PDB file of C-alpha atoms in Angstrom:
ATOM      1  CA  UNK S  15     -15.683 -19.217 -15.701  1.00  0.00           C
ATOM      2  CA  UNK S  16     -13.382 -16.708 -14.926  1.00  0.00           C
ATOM      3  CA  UNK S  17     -14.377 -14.629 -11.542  1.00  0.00           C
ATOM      4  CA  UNK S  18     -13.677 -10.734 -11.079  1.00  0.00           C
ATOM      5  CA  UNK S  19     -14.767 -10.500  -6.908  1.00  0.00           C
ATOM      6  CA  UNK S  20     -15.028  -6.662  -6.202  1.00  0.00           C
ATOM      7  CA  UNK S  21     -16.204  -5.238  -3.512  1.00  0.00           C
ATOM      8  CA  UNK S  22     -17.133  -1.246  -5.183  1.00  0.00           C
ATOM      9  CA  UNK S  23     -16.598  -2.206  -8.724  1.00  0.00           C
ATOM     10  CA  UNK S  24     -14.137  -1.447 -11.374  1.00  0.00           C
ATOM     11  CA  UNK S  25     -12.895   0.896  -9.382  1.00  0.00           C
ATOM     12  CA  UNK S  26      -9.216   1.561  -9.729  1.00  0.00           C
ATOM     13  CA  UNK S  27      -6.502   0.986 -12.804  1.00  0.00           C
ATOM     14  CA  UNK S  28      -5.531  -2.073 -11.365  1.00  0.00           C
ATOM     15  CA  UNK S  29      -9.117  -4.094 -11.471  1.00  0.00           C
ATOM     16  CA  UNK S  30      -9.584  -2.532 -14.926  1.00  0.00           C
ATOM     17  CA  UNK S  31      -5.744  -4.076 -15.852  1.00  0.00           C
ATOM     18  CA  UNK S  32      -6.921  -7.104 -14.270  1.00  0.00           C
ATOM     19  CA  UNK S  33     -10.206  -7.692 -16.144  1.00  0.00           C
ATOM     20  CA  UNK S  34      -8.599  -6.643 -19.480  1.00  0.00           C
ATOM     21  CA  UNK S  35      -6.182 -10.059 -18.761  1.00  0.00           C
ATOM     22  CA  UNK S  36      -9.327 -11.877 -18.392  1.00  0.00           C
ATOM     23  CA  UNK S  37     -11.142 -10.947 -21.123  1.00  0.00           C
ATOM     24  CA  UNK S  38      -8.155 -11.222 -23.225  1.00  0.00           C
ATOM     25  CA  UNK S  39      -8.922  -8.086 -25.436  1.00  0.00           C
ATOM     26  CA  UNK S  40      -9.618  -4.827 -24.152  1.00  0.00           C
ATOM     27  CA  UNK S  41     -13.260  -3.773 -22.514  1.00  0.00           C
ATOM     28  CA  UNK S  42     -14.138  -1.999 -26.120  1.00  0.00           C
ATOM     29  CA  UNK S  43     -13.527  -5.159 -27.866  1.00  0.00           C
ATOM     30  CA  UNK S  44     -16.052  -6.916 -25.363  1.00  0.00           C
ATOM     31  CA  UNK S  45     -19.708  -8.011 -24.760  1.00  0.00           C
ATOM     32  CA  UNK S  46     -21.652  -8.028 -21.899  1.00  0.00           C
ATOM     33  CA  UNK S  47     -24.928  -9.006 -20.051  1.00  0.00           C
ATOM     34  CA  UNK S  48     -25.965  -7.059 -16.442  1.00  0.00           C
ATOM     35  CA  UNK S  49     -27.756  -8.868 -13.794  1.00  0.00           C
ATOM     36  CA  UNK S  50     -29.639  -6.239 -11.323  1.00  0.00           C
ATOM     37  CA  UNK S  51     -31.335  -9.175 -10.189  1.00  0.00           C
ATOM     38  CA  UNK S  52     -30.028  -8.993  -6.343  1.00  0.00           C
ATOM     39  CA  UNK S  53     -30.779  -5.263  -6.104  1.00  0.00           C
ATOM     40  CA  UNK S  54     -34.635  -5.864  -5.716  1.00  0.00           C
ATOM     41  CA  UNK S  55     -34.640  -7.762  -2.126  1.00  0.00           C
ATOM     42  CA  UNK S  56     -32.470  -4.981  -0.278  1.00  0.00           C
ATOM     43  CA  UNK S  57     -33.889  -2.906   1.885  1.00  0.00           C
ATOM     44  CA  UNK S  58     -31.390  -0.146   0.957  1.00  0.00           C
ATOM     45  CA  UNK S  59     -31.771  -0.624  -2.775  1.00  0.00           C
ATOM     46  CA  UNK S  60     -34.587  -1.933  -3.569  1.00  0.00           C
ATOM     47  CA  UNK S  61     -37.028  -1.510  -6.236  1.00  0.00           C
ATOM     48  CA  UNK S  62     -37.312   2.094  -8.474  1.00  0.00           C
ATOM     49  CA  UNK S  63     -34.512   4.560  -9.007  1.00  0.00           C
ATOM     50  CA  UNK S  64     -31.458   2.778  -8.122  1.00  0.00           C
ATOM     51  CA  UNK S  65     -31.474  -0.799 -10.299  1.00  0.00           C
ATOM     52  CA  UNK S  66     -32.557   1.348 -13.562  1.00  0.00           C
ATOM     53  CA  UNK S  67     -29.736   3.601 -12.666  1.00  0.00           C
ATOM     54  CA  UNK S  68     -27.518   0.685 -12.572  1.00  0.00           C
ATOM     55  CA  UNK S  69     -29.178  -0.942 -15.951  1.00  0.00           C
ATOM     56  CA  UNK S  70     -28.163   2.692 -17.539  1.00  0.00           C
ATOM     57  CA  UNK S  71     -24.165   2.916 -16.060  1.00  0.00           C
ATOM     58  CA  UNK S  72     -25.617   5.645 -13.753  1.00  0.00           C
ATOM     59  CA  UNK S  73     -24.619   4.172 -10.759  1.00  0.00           C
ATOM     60  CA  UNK S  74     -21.126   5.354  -8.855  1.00  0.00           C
ATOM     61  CA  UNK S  75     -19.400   2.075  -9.067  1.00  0.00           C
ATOM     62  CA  UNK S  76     -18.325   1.564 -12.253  1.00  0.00           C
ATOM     63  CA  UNK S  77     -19.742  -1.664 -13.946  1.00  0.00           C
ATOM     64  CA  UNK S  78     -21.387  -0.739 -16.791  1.00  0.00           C
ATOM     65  CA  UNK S  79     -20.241   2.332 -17.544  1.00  0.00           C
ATOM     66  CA  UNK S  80     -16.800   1.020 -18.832  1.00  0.00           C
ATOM     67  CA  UNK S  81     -17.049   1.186 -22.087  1.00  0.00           C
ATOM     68  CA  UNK S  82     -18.116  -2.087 -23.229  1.00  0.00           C
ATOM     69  CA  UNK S  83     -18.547  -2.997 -26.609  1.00  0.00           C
ATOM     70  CA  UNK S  84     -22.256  -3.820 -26.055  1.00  0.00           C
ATOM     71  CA  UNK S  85     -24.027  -3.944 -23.501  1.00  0.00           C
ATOM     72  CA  UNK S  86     -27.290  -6.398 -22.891  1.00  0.00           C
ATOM     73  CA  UNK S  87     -29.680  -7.113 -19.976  1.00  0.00           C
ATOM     74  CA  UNK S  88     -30.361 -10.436 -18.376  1.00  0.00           C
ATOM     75  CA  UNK S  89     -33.100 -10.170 -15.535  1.00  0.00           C
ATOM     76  CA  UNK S  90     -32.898 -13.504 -13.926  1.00  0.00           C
ATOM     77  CA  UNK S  91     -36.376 -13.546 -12.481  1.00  0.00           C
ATOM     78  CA  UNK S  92     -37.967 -13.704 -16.075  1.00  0.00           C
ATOM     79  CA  UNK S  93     -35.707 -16.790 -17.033  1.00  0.00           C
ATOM     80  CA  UNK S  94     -37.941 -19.356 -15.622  1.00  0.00           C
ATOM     81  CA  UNK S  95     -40.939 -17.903 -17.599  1.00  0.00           C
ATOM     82  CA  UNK S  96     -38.132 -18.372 -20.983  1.00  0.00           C
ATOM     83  CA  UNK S  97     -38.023 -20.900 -23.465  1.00  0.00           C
ATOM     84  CA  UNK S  98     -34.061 -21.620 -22.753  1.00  0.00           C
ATOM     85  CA  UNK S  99     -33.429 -20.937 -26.702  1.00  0.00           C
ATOM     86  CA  UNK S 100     -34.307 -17.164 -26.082  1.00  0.00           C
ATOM     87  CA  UNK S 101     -31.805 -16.459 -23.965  1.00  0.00           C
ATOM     88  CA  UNK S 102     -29.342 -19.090 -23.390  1.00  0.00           C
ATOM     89  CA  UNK S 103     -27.212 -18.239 -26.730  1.00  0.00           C
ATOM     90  CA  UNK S 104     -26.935 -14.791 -25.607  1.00  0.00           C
ATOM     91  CA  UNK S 105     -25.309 -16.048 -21.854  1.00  0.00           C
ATOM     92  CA  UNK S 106     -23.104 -18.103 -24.165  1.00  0.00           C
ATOM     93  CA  UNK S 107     -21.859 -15.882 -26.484  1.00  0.00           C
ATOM     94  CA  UNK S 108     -21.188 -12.688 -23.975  1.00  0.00           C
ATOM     95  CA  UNK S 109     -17.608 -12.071 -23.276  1.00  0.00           C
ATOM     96  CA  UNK S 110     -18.620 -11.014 -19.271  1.00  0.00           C
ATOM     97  CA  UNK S 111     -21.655 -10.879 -16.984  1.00  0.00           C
ATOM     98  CA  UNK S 112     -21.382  -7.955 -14.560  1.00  0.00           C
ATOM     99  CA  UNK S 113     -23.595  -8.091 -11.596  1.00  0.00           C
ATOM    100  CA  UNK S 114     -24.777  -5.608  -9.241  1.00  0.00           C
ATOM    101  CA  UNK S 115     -24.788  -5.913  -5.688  1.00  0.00           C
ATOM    102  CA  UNK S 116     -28.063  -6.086  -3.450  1.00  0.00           C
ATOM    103  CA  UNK S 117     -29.023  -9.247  -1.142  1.00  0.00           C
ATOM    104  CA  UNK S 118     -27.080 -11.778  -1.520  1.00  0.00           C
ATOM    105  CA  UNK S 119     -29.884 -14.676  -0.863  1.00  0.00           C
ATOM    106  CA  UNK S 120     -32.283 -13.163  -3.392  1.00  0.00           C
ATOM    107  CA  UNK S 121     -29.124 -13.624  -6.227  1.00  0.00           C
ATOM    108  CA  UNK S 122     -28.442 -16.874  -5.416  1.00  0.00           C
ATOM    109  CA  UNK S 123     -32.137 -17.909  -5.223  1.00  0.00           C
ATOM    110  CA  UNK S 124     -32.627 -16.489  -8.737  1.00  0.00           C
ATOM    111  CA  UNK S 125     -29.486 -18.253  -9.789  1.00  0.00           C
ATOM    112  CA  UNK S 126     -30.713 -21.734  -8.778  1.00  0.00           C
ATOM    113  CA  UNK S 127     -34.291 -20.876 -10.222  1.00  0.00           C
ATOM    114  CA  UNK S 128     -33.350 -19.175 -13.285  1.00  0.00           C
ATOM    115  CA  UNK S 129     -31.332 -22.206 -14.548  1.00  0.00           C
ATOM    116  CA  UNK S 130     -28.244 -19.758 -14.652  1.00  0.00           C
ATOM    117  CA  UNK S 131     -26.085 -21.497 -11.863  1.00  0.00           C
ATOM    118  CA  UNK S 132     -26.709 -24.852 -14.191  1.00  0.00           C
ATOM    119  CA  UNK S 133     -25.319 -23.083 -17.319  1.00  0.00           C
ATOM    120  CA  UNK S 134     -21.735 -22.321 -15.465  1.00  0.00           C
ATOM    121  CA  UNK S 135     -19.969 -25.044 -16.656  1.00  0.00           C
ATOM    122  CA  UNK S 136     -21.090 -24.159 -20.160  1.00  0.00           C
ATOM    123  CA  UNK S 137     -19.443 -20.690 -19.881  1.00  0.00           C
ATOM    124  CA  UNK S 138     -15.747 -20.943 -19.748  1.00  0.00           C
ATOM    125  CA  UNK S 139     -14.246 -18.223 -21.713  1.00  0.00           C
ATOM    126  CA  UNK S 140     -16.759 -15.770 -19.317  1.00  0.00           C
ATOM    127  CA  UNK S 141     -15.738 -13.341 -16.977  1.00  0.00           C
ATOM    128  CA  UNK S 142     -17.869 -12.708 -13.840  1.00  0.00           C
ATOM    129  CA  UNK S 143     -17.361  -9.436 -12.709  1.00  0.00           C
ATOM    130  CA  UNK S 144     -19.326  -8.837  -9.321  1.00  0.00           C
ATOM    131  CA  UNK S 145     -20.170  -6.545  -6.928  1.00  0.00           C
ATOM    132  CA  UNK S 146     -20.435  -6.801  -3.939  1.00  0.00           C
ATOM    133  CA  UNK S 147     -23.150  -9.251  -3.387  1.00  0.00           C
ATOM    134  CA  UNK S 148     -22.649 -10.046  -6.981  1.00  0.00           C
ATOM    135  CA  UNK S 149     -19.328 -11.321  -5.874  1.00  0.00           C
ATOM    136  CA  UNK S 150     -20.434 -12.864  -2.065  1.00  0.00           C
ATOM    137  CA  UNK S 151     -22.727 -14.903  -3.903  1.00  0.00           C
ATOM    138  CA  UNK S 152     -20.498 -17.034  -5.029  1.00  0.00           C
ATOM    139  CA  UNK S 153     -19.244 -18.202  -1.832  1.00  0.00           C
ATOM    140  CA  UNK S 154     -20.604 -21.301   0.236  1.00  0.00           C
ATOM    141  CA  UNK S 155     -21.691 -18.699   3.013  1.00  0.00           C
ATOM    142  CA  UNK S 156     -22.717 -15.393   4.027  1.00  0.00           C
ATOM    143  CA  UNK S 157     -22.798 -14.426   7.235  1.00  0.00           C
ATOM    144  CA  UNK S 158     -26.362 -13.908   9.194  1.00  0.00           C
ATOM    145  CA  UNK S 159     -24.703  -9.778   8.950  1.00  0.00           C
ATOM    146  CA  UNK S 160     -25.658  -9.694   5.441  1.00  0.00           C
ATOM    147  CA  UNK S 161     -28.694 -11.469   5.484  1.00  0.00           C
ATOM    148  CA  UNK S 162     -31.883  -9.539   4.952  1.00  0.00           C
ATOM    149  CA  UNK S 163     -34.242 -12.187   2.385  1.00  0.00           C
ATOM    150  CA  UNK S 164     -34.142 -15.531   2.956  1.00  0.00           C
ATOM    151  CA  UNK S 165     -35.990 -18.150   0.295  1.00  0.00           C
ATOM    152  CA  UNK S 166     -38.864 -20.136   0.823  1.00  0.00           C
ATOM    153  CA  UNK S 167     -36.332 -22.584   1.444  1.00  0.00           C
ATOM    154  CA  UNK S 168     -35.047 -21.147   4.383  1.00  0.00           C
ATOM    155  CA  UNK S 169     -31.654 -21.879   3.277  1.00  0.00           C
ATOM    156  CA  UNK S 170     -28.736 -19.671   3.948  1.00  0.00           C
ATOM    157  CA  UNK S 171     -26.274 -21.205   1.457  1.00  0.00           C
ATOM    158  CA  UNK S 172     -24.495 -19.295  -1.381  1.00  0.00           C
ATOM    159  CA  UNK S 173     -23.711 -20.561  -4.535  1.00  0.00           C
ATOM    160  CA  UNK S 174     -20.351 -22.299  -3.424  1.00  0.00           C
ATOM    161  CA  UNK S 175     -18.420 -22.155  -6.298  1.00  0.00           C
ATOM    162  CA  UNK S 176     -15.637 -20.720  -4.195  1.00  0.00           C
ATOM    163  CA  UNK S 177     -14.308 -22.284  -1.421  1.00  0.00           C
ATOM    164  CA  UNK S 178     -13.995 -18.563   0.680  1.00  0.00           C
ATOM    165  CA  UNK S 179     -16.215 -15.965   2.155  1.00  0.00           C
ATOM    166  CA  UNK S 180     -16.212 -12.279   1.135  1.00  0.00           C
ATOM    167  CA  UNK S 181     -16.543  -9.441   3.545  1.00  0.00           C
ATOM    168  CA  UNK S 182     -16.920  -6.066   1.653  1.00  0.00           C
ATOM    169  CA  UNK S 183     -16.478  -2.554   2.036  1.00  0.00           C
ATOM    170  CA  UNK S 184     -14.135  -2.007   4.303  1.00  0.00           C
ATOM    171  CA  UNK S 185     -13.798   1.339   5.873  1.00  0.00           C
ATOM    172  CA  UNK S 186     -11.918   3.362   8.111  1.00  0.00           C
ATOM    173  CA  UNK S 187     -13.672   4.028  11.715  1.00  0.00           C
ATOM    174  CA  UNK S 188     -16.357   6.753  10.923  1.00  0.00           C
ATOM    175  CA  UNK S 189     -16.455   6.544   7.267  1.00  0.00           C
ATOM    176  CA  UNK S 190     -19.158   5.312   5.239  1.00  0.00           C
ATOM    177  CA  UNK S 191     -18.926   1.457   5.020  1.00  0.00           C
ATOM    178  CA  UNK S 192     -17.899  -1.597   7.534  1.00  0.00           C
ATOM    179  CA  UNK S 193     -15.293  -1.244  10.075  1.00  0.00           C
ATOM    180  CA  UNK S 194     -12.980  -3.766  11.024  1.00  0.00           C
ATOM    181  CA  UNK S 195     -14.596  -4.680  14.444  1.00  0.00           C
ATOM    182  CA  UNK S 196     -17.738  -5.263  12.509  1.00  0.00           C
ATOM    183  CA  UNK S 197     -15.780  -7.696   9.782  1.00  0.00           C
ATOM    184  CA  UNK S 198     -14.367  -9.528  13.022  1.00  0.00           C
ATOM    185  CA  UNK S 199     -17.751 -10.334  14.383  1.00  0.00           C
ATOM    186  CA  UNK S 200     -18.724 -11.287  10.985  1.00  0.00           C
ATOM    187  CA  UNK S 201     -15.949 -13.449  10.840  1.00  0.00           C
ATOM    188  CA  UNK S 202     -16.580 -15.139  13.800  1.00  0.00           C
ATOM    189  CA  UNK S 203     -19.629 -16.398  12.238  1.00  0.00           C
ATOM    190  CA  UNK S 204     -18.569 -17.709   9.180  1.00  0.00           C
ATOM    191  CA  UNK S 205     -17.097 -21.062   9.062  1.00  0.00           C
ATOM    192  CA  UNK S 206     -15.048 -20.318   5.736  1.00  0.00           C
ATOM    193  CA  UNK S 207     -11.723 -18.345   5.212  1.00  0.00           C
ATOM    194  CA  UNK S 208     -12.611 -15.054   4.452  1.00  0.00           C
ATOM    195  CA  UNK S 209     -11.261 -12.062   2.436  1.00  0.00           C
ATOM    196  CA  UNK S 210     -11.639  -8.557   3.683  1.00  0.00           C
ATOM    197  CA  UNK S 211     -12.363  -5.638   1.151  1.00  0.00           C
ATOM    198  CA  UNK S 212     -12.178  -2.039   0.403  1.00  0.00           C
ATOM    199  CA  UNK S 213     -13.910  -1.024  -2.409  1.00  0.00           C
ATOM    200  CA  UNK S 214     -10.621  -0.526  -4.214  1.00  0.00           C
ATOM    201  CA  UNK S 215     -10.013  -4.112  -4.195  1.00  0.00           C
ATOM    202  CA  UNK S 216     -10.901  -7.707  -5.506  1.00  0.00           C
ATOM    203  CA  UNK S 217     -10.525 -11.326  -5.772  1.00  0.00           C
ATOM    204  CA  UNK S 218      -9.476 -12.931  -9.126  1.00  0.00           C
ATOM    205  CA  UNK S 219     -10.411 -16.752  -9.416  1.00  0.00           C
ATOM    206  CA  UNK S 220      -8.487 -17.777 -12.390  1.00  0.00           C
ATOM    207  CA  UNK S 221      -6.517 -20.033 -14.101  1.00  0.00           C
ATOM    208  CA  UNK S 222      -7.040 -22.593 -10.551  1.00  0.00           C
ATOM    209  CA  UNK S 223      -5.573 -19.609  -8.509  1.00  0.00           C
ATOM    210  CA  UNK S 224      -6.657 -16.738  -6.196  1.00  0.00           C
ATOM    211  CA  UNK S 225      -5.372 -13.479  -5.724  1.00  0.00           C
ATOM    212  CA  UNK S 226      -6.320 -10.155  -4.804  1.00  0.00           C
ATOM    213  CA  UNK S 227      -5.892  -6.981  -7.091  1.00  0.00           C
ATOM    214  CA  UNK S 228      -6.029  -4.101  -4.657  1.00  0.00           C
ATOM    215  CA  UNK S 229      -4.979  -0.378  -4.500  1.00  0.00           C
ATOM    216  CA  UNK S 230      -6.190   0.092  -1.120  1.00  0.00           C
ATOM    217  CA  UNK S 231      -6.868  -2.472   2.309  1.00  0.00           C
ATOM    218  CA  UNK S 232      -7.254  -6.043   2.273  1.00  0.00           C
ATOM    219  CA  UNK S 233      -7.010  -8.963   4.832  1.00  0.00           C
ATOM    220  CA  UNK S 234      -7.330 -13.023   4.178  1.00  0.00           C
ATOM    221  CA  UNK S 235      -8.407 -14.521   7.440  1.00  0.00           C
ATOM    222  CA  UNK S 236      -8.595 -18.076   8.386  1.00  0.00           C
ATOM    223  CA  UNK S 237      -9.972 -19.755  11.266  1.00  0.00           C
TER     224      UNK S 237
END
């Protein structure tokens, strides 16, 4: 599986460019499932307005709003209640999953539980196109910043399938967002190499290399 990391979505020419390349046809040509699974568990987001608003392409990041071909929903929580054969083929045979942001925890929990983080090495002509915590959750940490739900578990792993952290929405001193003195104490909690976001940047995981697509700040750290 192919991995689109954003930070504020699809949100300049270049991420759109770069998801094109991984789809291999244009967004038009392309299917697509949303998961607004990890909106539910933040305090910010929560339940109500804001994941239906996402579900419709409402939202200002754009995700779902791109045009797609079609356009499906798959609410992770329900999965466990599935028989597999109702919704497995339709994971299989969409072109991209595009997943909202919220806790971080909560997504990964639902990922383990749903039976969705079993069917990734099923999906590889799929493009993952997250946001923000629909792209941290696919690193081996979080960071106890970004931590509001923690599983019955207790565990504060993410998925792991990428070997770095992901520190999002970077922004200038006094502007809505992080600052950089609050990604450096972040960092200095992590274990992991980290990359730094705007929300006009992302990390590609592709082809068994990583790069970052950005029109505006970015930093790689490493301890």
């Amino acid at each position: 599986m192919d991995l689109l990391l954003t930070s504020g979505g699809v949100s300049v020419p270049s991420i759109r460019e770069e998801l094109v390349r991984l789809l291999g046809k244009p967004v038009e040509e392309s299917t697509a499932l949303c998961i607004p699974t990890a909106m539910y568990a933040h305090p910010w987001v929560g339940m109500g307005e804001k994941p239906w608003r996402f579900v419709a392409g409402q939202e200002q990041n754009p995700m779902v709003d791109l045009g797609w071909a079609s356009m499906g929903l798959l609410e992770l929580t329900a999965l466990p209640t599935l028989d597999r054969d109702l919704w497995v083929p339709r994971v299989l045979e969409a072109d991209a999953l595009v997943v909202a942001g919220g806790d971080v925890l909560y997504l990964a929990h639902w990922m383990r539980e749903s039976g969705l983080l079993d069917l990734v090495p099923q999906l590889e002509d799929t493009v993952w196109v997250g946001l923000s915590a629909g792209s941290m959750v696919m690193a081996p940490e979080v960071g106890e910043d970004f931590i509001q739900w923690r599983p019955p578990s207790g565990s504060t792993d993410g998925l792991g399938l990428v070997d770095f952290a992901i520190f999002p929405h970077l922004a200038p001193d006094g502007e809505p967002g992080n600052s950089i003195a609050e990604a450096e104490e972040w960092f200095g909690r992590v274990s992991a190499p980290a990359y730094v976001l705007d929300d006009r940047g992302a990390v590609v995981v592709a082809d068994g290399e990583t790069r970052v697509v950005s029109e505006g700040t970015w930093h790689f750290w490493e301890h």
